[in-house]
Tab-separated table of C-alpha atoms in Angstrom:
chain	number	residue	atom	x	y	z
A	129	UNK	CA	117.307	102.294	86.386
A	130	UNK	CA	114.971	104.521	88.482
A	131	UNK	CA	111.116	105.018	88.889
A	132	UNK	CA	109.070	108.374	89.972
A	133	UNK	CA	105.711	108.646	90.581
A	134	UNK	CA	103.541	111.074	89.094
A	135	UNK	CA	100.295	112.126	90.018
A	136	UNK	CA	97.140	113.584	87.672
A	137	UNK	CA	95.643	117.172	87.889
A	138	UNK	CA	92.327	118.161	86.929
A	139	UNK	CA	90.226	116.634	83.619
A	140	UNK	CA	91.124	112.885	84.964
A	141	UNK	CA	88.289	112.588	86.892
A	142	UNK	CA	85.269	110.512	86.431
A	143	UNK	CA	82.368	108.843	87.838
A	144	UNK	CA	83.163	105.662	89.779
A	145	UNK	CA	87.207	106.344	89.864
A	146	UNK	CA	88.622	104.665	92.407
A	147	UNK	CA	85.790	102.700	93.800
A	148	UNK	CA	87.259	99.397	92.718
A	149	UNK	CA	90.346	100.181	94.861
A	150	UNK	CA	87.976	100.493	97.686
A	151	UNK	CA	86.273	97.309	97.433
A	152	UNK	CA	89.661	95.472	96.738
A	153	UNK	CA	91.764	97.336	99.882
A	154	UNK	CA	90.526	98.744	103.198
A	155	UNK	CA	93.862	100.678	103.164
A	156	UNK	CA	91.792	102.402	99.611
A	157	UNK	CA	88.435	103.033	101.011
A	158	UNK	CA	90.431	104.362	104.436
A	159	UNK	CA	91.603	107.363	102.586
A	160	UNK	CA	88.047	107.846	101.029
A	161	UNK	CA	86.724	107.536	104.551
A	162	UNK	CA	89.153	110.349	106.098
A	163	UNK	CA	88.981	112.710	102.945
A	164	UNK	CA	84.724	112.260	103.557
A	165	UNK	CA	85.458	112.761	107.310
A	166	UNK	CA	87.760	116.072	106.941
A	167	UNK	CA	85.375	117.435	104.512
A	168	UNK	CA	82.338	117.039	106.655
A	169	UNK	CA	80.787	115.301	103.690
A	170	UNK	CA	80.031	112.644	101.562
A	171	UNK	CA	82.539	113.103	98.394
A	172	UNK	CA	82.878	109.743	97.988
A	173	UNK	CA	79.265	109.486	96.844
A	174	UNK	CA	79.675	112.129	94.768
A	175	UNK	CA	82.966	110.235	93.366
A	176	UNK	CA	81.152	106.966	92.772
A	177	UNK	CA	77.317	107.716	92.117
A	178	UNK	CA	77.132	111.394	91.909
A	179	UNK	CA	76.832	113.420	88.382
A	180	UNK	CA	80.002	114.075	86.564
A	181	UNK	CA	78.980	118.286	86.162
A	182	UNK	CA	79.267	118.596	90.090
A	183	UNK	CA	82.038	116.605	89.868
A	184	UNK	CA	84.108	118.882	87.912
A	185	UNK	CA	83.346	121.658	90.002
A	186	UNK	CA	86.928	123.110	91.102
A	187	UNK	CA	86.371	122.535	94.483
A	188	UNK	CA	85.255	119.283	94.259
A	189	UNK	CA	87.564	117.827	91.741
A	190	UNK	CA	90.298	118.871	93.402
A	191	UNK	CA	89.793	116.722	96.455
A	192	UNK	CA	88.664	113.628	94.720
A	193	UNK	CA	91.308	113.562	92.318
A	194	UNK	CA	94.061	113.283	95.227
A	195	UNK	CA	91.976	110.833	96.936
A	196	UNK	CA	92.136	108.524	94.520
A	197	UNK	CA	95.136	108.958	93.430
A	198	UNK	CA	95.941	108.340	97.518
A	199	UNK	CA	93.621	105.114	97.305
A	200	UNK	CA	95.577	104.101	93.993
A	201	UNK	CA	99.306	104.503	96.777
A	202	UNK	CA	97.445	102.976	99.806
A	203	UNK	CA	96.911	99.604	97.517
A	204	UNK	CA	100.449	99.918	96.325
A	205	UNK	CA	102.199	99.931	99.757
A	206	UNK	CA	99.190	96.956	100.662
A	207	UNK	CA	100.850	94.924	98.037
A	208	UNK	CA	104.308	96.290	99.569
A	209	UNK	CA	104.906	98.552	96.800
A	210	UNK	CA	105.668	102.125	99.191
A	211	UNK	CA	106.974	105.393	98.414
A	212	UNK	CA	110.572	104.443	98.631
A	213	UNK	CA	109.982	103.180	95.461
A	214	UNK	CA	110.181	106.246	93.768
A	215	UNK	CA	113.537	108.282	93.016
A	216	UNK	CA	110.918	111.561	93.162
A	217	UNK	CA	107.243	112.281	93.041
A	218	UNK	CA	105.536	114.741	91.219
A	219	UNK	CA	101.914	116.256	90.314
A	220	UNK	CA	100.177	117.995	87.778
A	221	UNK	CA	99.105	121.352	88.942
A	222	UNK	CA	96.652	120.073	92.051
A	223	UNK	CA	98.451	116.586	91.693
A	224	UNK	CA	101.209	118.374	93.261
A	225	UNK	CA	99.916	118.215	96.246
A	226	UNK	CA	98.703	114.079	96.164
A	227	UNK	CA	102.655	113.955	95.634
A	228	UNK	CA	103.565	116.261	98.156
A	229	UNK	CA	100.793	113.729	100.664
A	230	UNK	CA	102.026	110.358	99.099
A	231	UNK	CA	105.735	111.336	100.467
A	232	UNK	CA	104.806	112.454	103.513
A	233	UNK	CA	104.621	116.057	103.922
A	234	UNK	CA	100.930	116.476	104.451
A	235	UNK	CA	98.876	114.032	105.778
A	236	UNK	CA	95.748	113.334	103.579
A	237	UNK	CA	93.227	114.984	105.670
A	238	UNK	CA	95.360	118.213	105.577
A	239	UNK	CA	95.498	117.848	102.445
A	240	UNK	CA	92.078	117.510	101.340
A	241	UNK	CA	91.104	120.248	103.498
A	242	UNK	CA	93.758	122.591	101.313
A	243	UNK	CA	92.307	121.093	98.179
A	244	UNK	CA	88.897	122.437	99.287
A	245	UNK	CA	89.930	125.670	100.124
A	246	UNK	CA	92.129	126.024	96.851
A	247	UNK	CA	89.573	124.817	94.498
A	248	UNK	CA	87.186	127.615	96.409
A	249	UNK	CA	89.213	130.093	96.033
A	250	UNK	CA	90.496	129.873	92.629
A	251	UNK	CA	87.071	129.436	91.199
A	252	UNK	CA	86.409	132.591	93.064
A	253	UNK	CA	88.992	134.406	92.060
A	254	UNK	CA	87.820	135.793	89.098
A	255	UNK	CA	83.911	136.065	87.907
A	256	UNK	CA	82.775	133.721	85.436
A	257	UNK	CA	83.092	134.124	81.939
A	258	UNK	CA	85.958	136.858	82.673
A	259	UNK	CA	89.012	134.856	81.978
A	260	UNK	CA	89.421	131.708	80.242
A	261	UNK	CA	92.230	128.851	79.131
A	262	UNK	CA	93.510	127.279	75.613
A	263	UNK	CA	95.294	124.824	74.345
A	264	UNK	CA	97.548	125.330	71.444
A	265	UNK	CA	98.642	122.521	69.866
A	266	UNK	CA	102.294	122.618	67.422
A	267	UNK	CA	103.954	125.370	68.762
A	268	UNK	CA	106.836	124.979	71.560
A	269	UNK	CA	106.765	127.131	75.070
A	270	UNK	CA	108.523	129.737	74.077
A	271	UNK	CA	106.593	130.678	70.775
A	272	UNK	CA	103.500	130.121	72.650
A	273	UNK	CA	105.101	132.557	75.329
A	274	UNK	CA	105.617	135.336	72.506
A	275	UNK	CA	101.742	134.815	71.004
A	276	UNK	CA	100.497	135.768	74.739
A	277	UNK	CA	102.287	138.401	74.932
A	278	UNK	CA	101.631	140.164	71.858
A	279	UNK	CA	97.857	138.972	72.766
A	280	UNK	CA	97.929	140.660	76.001
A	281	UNK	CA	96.751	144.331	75.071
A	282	UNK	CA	96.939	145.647	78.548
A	283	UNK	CA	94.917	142.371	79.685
A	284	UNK	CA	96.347	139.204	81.104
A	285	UNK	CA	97.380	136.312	79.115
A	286	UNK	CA	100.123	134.064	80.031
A	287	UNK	CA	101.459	130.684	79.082
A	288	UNK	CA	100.037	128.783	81.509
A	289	UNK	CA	100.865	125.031	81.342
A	290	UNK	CA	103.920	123.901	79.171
A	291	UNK	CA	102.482	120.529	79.056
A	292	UNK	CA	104.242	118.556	76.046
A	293	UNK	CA	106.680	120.035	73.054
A	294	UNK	CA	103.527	120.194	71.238
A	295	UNK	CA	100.466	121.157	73.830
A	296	UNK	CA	101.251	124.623	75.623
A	297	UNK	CA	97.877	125.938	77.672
A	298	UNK	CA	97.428	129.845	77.631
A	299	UNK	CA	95.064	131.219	80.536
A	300	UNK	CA	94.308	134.832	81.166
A	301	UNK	CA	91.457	137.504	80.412
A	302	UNK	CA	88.811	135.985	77.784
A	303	UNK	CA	89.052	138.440	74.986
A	304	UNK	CA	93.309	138.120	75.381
A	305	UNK	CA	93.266	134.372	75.182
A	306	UNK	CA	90.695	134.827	72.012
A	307	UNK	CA	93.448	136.512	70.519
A	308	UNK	CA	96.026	134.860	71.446
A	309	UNK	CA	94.156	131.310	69.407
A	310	UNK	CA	94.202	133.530	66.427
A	311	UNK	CA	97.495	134.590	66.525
A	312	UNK	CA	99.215	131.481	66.973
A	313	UNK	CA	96.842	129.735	63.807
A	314	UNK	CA	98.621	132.177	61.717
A	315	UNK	CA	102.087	131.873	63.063
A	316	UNK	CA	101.358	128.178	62.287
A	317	UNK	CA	99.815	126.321	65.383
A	318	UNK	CA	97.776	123.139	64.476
A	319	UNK	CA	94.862	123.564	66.560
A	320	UNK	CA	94.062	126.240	69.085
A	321	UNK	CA	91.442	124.958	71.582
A	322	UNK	CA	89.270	126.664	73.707
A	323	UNK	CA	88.945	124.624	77.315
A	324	UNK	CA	86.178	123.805	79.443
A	325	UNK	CA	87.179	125.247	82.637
A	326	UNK	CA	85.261	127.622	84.912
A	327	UNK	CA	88.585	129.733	85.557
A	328	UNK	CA	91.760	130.852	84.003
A	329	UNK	CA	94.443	128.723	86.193
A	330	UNK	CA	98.189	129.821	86.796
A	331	UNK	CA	97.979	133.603	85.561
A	332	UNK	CA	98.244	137.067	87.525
A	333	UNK	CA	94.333	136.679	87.776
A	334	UNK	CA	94.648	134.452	90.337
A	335	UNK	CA	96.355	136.564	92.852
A	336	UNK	CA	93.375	136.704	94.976
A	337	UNK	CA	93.493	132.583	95.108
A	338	UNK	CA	97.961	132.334	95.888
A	339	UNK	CA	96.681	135.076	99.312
A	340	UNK	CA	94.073	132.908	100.439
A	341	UNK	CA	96.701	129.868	99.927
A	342	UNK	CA	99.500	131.364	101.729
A	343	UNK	CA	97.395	132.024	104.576
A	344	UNK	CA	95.900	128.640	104.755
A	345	UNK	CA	99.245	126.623	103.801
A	346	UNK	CA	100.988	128.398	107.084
A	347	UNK	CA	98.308	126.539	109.419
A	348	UNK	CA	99.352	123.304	108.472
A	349	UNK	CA	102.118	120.708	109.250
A	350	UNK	CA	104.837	120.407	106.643
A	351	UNK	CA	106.925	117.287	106.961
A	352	UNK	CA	110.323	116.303	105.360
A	353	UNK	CA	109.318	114.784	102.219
A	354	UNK	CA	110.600	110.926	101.874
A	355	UNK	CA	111.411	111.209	98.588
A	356	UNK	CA	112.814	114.252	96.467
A	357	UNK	CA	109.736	116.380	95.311
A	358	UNK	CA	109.850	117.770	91.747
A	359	UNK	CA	107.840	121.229	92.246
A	360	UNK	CA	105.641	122.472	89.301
A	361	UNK	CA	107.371	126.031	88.804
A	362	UNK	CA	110.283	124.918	89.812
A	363	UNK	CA	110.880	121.826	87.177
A	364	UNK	CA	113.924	120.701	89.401
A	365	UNK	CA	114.260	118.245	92.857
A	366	UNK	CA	113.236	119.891	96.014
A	367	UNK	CA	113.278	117.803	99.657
A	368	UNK	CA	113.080	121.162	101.994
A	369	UNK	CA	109.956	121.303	103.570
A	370	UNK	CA	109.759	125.101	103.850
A	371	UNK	CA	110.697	125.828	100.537
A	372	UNK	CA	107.515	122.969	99.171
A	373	UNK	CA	105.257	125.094	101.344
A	374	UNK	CA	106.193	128.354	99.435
A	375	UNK	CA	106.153	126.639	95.873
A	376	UNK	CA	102.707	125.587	96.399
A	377	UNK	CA	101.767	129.599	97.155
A	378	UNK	CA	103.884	130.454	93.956
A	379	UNK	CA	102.305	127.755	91.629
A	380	UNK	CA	98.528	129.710	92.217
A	381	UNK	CA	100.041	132.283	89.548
A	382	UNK	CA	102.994	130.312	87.593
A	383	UNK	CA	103.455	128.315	85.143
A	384	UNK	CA	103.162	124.039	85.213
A	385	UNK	CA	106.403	123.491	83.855
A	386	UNK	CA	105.894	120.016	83.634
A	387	UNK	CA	107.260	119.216	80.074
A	388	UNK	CA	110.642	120.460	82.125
A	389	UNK	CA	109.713	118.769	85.384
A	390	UNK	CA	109.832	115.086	83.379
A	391	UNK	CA	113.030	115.908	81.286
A	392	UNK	CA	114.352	116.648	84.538
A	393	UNK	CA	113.755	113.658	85.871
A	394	UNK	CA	114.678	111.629	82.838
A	395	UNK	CA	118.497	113.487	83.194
A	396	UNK	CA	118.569	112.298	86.946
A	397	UNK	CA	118.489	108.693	85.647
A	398	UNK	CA	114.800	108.003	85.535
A	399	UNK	CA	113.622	105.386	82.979
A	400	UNK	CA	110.075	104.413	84.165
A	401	UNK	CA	107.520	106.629	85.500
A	402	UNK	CA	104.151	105.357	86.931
A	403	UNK	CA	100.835	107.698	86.630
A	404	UNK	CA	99.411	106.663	90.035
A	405	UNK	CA	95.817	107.536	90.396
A	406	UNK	CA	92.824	108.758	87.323
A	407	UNK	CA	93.517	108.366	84.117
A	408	UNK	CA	96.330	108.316	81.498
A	409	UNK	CA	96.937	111.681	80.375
A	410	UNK	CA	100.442	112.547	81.754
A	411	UNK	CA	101.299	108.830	80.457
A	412	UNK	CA	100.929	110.451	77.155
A	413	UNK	CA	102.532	113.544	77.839
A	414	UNK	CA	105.500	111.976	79.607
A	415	UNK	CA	105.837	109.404	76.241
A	416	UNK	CA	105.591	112.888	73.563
A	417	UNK	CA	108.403	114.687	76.084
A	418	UNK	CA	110.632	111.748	75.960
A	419	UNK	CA	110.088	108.412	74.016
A	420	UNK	CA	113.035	106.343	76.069
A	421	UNK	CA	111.066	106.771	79.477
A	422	UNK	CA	108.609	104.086	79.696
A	423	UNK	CA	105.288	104.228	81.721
A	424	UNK	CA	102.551	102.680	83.405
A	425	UNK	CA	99.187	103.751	84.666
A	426	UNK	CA	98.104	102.625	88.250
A	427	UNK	CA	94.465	103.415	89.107
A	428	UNK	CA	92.689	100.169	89.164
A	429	UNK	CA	93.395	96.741	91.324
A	430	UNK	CA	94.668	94.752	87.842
A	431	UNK	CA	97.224	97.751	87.463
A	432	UNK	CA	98.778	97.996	91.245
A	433	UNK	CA	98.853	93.569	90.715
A	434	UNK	CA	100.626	94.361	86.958
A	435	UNK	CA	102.997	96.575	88.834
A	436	UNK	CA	103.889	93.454	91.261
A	437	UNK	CA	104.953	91.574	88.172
A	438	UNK	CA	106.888	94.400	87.139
């Protein structure tokens, strides 16, 4: 039997997440603390008692979302629960980089700091209402990967996020991804979904974002990870420190491969997988991808003392 730990990207965040960890574990509210600190700002306010439309900003989602998910591992290893745990870590698009922070490799006030930045510049990246993201639901990766192409038209539109075998995210120019919903209703898709977001993630449009990136990943620190690190557009383990820091510049523009990343980890001998920080969505993922690999959901104190009882 073996255990990874897997960490949530943007759409778990809420209001409040992560303040009960605070008030149950110094080691919790110490990472809220230094993320506030290398911000030079209150985000924990804005976490706990702020308005949930500010909150979803990019750039301020991004940050909050690792430090709770940070909070959620500092109560963990208070309980003496620690990374070591884990066969491998791994994170949803941002959550990447809470993994890449809970094993080491970037301390969290690095880490925040690059969360700022990225969320900054990928919101930037492109105007608003230029590009755009969708969900299509009942077709697999690689039919979704033929509707955006024959959606493209000399725009962008890429399969973006290969979530589940049955939830595949396009992302690209507006009027492409438009298409790209109608094309895969009539080549049998059960629901194509426009998304909420301010900017169309992981495609070519978001070139400008991987430059600013690469220059502000080289500034910082990368440490050998303690555990194996399953990289987003790579789907497969990774423990070289140099090779995380470029994987991180090439997941601006590719594609979350995470539907791969967890049947990856399943054929390494996993059999449990814990969601550490907001929410439950890659709990439900993780179950559609493969059924034998249980989970568990660690974001409150009643979860990290569940996951003492095993």
């Amino acid at each position: 039997m073996s255990t990874a730990f897997v960490f949530p990207g943007q759409g778990a965040q809420t209001i409040g997440m992560g303040r009960d960890l605070a008030e149950a574990y110094p080691a919790a509210r110490a990472v809220f603390d230094e993320v506030d600190e290398a911000l030079g700002e209150k985000l924990s306010d804005l976490i706990w008692e702020g308005d949930l439309e500010t909150l979803t900003l990019t750039q301020n989602a991004q940050p909050a979302l690792m430090a709770t998910s940070m909070a959620a591992m500092r109560a963990l290893e208070a309980e003496g629960i620690t990374v070591s745990r884990a066969s491998f870590v791994a994170g949803h698009s941002l959550g990447e980089y809470s993994a890449l922070c809970a094993a080491g490799v970037l301390s969290v006030a690095d880490t925040a700091k690059l969360l700022r930045i990225r969320g900054t510049a990928m919101q930037e990246a492109v105007p608003v209402g230029v590009g755009a993201m969708a969900a299509l639901l009942g077709l697999d990766f690689d039919a979704v990967t033929a509707v955006a192409t024959e959606a493209a038209q000399g725009e962008v539109c890429q399969a973006a996020n290969d979530n589940d075998p049955g939830q595949v995210v396009v992302s690209g120019h507006k009027a492409a991804v438009e298409r790209a919903c109608e094309i895969a209703k009539a080549k049998g898709a059960k629901r194509a979904v426009m998304l909420p977001v301010s900017a169309p993630f992981h495609c070519a449009l978001m070139a400008p974002a991987a430059d600013v990136m690469a220059e502000a990943l080289a500034g910082v620190d990368f440490a050998a990870p303690a555990v194996t690190v399953v990289p987003n557009v790579r789907a497969e383990g990774c423990a070289d420190a140099g090779a995380l820091r470029g994987l991180l510049v090439e997941q601006i523009t590719g594609a979350v491969r995470w539907r791969e990343s967890v049947a990856w980890m399943a054929g390494q001998g996993v059999t449990e997988i814990w969601e550490i920080g907001a929410g439950k969505a890659l709990s439900g993922m993780i179950r559609r991808i493969d059924r034998s690999v249980a989970t568990r959901a660690v974001g409150s104190p009643d979860d990290v003392k569940a996951a003492l009882d095993g």
